[in-house]
């Protein structure tokens, strides 16, 4: 039995079977790269968005999904799928264009729902209204990049939005019954352990429905890589990360669905930390550590950041 409220368990509860995500690159860009907000992007972003690899690039949405689906069926004997609009800011287009892309994804056989990843500043009212429709008639999650609850960090990593922007987007979703999964990075430079753990308390109070925890990855060609190579970015080691994730989970409301506990950096572009490539080992260590402590998600909710 898992000691946290995992997304895979949520999918089994809802659909009664394993459901796999099919990543889609629908050709979006991002206001933090195209000049609308900034041109440099977030310091950790490698120019391919938040990372969808192994996709049939340049193909239409349905063709990409058919290709990935074939692989999933062969590898995992999967039968049900979620369309995952992952690369860049997947609400950064006019509503009619978004509708056409999301409908195309939902029309692929055996696709039972939709996950859309975006930035808080790409959710005007009409887009939120559109998403509300999908949330009402299909299985739907909006993944919202937060990364840190500290404005100081958001400025330092070049996010191009502040916490107030996240809070506004979240309120717009909550008003419409759209479930939100917040993305948070652990190990960002300049944040203390207490500040990172306070992120769990922030998510509890904000009332998000899900969280995706990422480990800070240094990818080739990013501004973070330059900082790292200059010796200015301390990295967590594996045991440090495992301990931090367990501390975070202990403080996280048990109703929040945990979509991910570590990153998924592309092997060829990853500079550090290389131990993160052994993803299943990291996940096993987290399970073992929670078991060793005899704790679970939410066990220390509301107890602050110090043990
Ligand atoms: S918001 Fe996402 S796509 Fe845009 S620069 Fe940051 S990580 Fe890259």
Coordinates of N, CA and C in Angstrom, one line a residue, residues 4 47 82 109 119 157 164 174 192 194 203 215 227 244 265 304:
X4 N 1.4 7.5 0.1 CA 0.9 8.8 -0.4 C -0.2 8.6 -1.4
X47 N 14.4 25.1 -23.9 CA 14.0 25.5 -25.2 C 13.0 24.5 -25.8
X82 N -4.6 9.0 -21.3 CA -5.0 10.4 -21.1 C -4.1 11.2 -22.1
X109 N -9.3 7.0 -30.2 CA -9.9 5.9 -29.5 C -9.1 5.5 -28.2
X119 N 1.0 28.0 -17.9 CA 1.5 29.0 -17.0 C 0.3 29.8 -16.4
X157 N 14.6 32.9 -10.8 CA 14.6 31.8 -11.8 C 14.0 32.3 -13.1
X164 N 1.1 36.1 -6.9 CA -0.3 36.6 -7.1 C -0.9 36.2 -8.4
X174 N -10.8 27.3 -9.5 CA -11.6 26.8 -8.4 C -13.1 27.3 -8.5
X192 N 16.0 27.8 1.5 CA 16.4 26.9 2.6 C 15.4 25.7 2.6
X194 N 13.7 24.8 5.1 CA 12.4 25.2 5.7 C 11.5 25.9 4.7
X203 N 0.6 25.0 -0.4 CA -0.4 24.2 -1.3 C -1.6 23.8 -0.5
X215 N 12.5 17.5 -9.2 CA 13.8 17.7 -8.7 C 14.5 18.7 -9.6
X227 N 25.2 28.7 -14.7 CA 25.4 29.0 -13.3 C 26.0 27.8 -12.6
X244 N 14.0 15.0 1.8 CA 13.2 16.2 1.6 C 11.8 15.9 1.1
X265 N 14.1 14.1 -16.7 CA 15.0 14.8 -17.6 C 15.4 13.9 -18.8
X304 N 4.0 22.8 11.0 CA 5.1 23.7 10.6 C 6.2 22.9 9.9

